[in-house]
Coordinates of C-alpha atoms and ligand atoms in Angstrom, one line a residue:
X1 CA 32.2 -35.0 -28.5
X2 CA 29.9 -33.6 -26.1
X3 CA 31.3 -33.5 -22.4
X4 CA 29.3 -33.7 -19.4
X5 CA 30.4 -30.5 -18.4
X6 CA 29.0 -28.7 -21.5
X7 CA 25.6 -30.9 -21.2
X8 CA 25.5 -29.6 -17.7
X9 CA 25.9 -26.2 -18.4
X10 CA 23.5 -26.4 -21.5
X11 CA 20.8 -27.8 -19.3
X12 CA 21.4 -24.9 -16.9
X13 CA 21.3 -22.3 -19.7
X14 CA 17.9 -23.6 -21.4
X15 CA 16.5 -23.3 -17.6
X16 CA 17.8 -20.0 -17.5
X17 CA 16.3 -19.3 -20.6
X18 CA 13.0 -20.8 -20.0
X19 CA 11.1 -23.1 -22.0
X20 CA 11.0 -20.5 -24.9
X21 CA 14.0 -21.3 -26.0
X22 CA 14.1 -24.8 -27.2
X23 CA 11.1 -26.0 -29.2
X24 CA 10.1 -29.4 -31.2
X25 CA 12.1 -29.7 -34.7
X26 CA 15.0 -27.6 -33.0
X27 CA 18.8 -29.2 -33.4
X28 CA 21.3 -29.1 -30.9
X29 CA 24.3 -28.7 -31.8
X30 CA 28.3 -28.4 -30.8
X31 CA 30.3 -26.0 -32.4
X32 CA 34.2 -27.0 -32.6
X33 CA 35.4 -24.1 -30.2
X34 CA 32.1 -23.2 -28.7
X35 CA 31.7 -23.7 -24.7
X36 CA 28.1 -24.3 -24.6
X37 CA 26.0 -26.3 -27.3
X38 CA 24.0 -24.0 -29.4
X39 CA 20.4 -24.4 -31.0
X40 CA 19.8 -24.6 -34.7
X41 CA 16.3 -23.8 -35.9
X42 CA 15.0 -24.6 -39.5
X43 CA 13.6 -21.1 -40.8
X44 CA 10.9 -20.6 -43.3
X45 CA 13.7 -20.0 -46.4
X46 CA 15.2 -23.1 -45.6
X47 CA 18.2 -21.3 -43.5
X48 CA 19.4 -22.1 -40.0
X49 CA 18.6 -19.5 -37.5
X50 CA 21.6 -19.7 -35.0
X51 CA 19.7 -19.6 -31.5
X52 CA 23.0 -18.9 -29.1
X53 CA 21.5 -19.9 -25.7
X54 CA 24.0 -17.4 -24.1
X55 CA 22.5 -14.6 -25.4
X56 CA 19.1 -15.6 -24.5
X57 CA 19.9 -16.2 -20.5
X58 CA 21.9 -12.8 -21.0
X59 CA 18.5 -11.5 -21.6
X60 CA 19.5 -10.0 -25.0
X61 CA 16.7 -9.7 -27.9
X62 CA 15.7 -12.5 -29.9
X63 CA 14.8 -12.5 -33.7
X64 CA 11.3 -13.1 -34.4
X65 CA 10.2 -17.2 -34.1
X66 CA 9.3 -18.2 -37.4
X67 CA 7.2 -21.4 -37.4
X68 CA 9.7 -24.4 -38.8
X69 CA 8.4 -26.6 -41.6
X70 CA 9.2 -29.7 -39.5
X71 CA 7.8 -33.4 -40.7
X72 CA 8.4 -36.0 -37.9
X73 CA 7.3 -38.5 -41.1
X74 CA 10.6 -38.8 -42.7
X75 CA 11.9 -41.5 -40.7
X76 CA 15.5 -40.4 -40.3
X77 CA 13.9 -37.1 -38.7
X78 CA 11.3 -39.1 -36.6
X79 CA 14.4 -41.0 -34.9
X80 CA 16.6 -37.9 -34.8
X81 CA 14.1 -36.4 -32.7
X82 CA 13.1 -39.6 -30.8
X83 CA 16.8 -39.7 -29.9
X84 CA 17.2 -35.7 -28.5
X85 CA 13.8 -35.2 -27.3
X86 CA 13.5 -38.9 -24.8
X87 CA 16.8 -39.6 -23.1
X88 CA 15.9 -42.7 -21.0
X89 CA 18.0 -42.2 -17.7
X90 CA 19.4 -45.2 -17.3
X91 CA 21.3 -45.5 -20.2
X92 CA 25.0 -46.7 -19.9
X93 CA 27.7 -44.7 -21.1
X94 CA 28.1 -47.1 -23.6
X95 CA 24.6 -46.7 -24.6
X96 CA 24.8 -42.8 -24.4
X97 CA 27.8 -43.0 -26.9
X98 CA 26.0 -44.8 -29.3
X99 CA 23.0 -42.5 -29.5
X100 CA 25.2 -40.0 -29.8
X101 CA 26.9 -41.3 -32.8
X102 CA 23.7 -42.9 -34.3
X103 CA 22.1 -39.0 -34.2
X104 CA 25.4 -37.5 -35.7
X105 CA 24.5 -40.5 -38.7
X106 CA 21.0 -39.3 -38.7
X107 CA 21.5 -35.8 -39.3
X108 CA 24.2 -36.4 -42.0
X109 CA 21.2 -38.7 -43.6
X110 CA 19.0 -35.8 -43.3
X111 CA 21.6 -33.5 -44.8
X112 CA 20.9 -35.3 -48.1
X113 CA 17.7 -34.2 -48.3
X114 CA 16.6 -31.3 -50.6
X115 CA 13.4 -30.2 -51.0
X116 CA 11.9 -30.6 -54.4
X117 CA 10.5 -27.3 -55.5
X118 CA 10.1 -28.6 -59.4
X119 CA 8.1 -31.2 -58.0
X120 CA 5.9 -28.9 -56.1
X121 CA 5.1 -26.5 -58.8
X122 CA 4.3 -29.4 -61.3
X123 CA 2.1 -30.5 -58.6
X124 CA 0.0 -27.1 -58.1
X125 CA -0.5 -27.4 -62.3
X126 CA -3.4 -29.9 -62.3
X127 CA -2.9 -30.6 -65.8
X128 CA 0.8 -31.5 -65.0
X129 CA 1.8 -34.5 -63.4
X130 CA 3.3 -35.2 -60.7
X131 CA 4.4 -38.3 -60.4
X132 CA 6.1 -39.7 -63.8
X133 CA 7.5 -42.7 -64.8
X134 CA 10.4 -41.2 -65.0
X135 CA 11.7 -39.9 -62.0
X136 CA 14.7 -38.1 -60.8
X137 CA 17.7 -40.5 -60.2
X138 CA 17.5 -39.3 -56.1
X139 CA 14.4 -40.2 -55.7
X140 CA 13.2 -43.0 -53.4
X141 CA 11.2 -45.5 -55.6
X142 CA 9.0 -46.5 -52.2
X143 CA 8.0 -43.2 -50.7
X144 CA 7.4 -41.9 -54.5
X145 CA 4.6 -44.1 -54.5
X146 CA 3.6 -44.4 -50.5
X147 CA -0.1 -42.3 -50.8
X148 CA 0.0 -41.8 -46.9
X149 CA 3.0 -39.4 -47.5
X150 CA 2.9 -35.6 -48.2
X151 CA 3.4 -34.6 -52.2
X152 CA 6.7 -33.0 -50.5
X153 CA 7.2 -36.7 -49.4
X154 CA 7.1 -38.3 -51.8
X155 CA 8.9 -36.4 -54.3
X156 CA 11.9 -35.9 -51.9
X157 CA 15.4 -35.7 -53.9
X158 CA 18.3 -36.9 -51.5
X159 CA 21.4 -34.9 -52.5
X160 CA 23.3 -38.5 -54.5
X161 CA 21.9 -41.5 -55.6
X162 CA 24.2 -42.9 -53.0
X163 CA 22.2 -41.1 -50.0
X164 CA 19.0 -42.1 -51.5
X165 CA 20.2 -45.7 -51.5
X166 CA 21.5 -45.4 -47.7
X167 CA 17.8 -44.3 -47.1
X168 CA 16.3 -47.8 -49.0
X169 CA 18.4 -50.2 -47.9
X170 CA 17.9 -48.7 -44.1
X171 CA 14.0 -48.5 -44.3
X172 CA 12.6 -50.5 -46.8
X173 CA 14.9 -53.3 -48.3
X174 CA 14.1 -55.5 -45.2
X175 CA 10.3 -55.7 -46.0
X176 CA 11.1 -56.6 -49.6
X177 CA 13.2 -59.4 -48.7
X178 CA 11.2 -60.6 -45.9
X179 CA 8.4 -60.7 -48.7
X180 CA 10.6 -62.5 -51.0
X181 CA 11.2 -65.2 -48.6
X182 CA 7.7 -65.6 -47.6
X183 CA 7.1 -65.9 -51.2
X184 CA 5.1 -63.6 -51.5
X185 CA 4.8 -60.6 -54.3
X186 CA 6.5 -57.7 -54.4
X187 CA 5.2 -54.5 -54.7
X188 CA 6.8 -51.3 -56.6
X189 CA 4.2 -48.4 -55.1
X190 CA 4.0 -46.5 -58.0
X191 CA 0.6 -45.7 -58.9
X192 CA 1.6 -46.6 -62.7
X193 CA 2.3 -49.7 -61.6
X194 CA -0.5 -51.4 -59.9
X195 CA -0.5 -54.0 -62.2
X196 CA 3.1 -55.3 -62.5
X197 CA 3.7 -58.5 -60.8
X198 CA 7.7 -59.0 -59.6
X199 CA 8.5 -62.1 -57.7
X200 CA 11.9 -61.3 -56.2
X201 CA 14.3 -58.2 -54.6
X202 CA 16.2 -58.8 -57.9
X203 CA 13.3 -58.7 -60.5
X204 CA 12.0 -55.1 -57.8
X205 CA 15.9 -53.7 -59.0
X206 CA 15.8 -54.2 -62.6
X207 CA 11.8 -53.4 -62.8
X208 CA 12.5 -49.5 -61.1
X209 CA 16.1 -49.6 -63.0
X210 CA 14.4 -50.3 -66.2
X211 CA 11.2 -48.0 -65.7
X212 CA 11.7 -45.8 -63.0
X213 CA 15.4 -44.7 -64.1
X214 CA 16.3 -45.6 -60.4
X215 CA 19.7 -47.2 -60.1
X216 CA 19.5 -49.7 -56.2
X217 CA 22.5 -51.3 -55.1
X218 CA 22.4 -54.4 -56.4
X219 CA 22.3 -57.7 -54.0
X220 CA 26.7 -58.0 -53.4
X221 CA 26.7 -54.2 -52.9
X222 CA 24.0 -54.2 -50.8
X223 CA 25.8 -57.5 -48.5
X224 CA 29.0 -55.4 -48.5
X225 CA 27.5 -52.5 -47.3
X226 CA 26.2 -54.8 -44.5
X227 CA 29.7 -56.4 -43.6
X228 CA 31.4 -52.8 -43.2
X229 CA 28.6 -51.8 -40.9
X230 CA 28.6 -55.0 -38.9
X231 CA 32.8 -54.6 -38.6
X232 CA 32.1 -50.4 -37.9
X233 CA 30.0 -51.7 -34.8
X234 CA 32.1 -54.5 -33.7
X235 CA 35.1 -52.4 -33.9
X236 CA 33.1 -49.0 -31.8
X237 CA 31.8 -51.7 -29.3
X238 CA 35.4 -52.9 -28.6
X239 CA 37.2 -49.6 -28.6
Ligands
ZN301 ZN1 11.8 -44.1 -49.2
ZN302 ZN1 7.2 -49.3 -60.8

């Protein structure tokens, strides 16, 4: 838990340090024992650079900045930041807690991520292809086939099945049963599949189950999953 105290002497410290030291894609973080959040900053080789803020207002040298691969479109990263970069000020401390806890949930979402380096050298061979039928069992069906999305994107493997399942349900189950209730069709974005008609969430599950080797929660697993959320935010509201 972040205490005003250490906030206050954070904000002090990256004044100290000048603007230098916290840029866009950075990650604040607070170490179990540490007296002063620290900065984390994705490096080229996909390692954290520890960026000790104390250090810098001491006025001690700094490691070379290396450019971070940062993509605001992966929506768990685009709220993350949302949520450290804009602090409104007159949020309650109520509100304030629940940012706090919804960013800690973000950035254990993002942990799932892993960057798909089979994907990318299959896509540099332009006899290869890149986008199978068949595709890795932590893979998101929807941003496999989303074209407005990098390569990188849309192959993204999330670290279980599980994670990649937290990541549809959050972001892209609602559509699909908004469309189902409106009648409507509903769409598996694969470009292999431009064709295939499904009419409900249910026929979407088995169609990417069947072809796409993707496993989804089906529709009681998904309702569960709802119900101990719901009761996890009841219960942190009341305590
Ligand atoms: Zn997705
Ligand atoms: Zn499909």
């Amino acid at each position: 838990m972040v205490g005003r105290e250490q906030v206050e002497r954070f904000c002090s410290l990256t004044e100290r340090a000048g603007l230098e030291s916290v840029r866009i894609g950075d990650e604040v973080w607070v170490l179990a024992s540490a007296s002063v959040p620290c900065v984390l900053r994705p490096s080229g080789e996909k390692q954290y650079r520890l960026w000790a803020l104390e250090r810098q207002a001491r006025g001690e040298e700094i490691d070379e900045y290396m450019e971070p691969a940062i993509d605001l479109s992966i929506p768990e990263r685009a709220r993350l930041a949302e949520i450290l970069c804009h602090q409104p000020k007159d949020l309650s401390d109520e509100q304030m807690f629940q940012r706090r806890i919804e960013a800690i949930d973000l950035y254990m979402a993002l942990r799932g991520f892993i960057k798909p380096e089979v994907e990318f050298e299959l896509a540099s061979d332009p006899l290869s292809d890149p986008f199978p039928l068949l595709m890795n069992e932590n893979q998101c069906p929807e941003c496999f086939g989303d074209e407005l999305l990098t390569l990188g994107e849309r192959a993204f493997r999330y670290s279980l099945p599980t994670k990649r399942n937290d990541h549809f349900d959050d972001h892209h189950l609602e559509a699909k049963e908004r469309a189902e209730q409106l009648g409507q069709l509903i769409i598996c974005k694969h470009e292999k599949c431009k064709d295939v008609k499904l009419y409900t969430v249910d026929h979407f599950r088995n169609h990417v189950e069947s072809v796409h080797t993707i496993a989804l929660r089906t529709s009681d697993q998904v309702q569960q999953r709802r119900a101990r959320k719901l009761k996890l935010r009841r219960s942190r509201n009341s305590g």
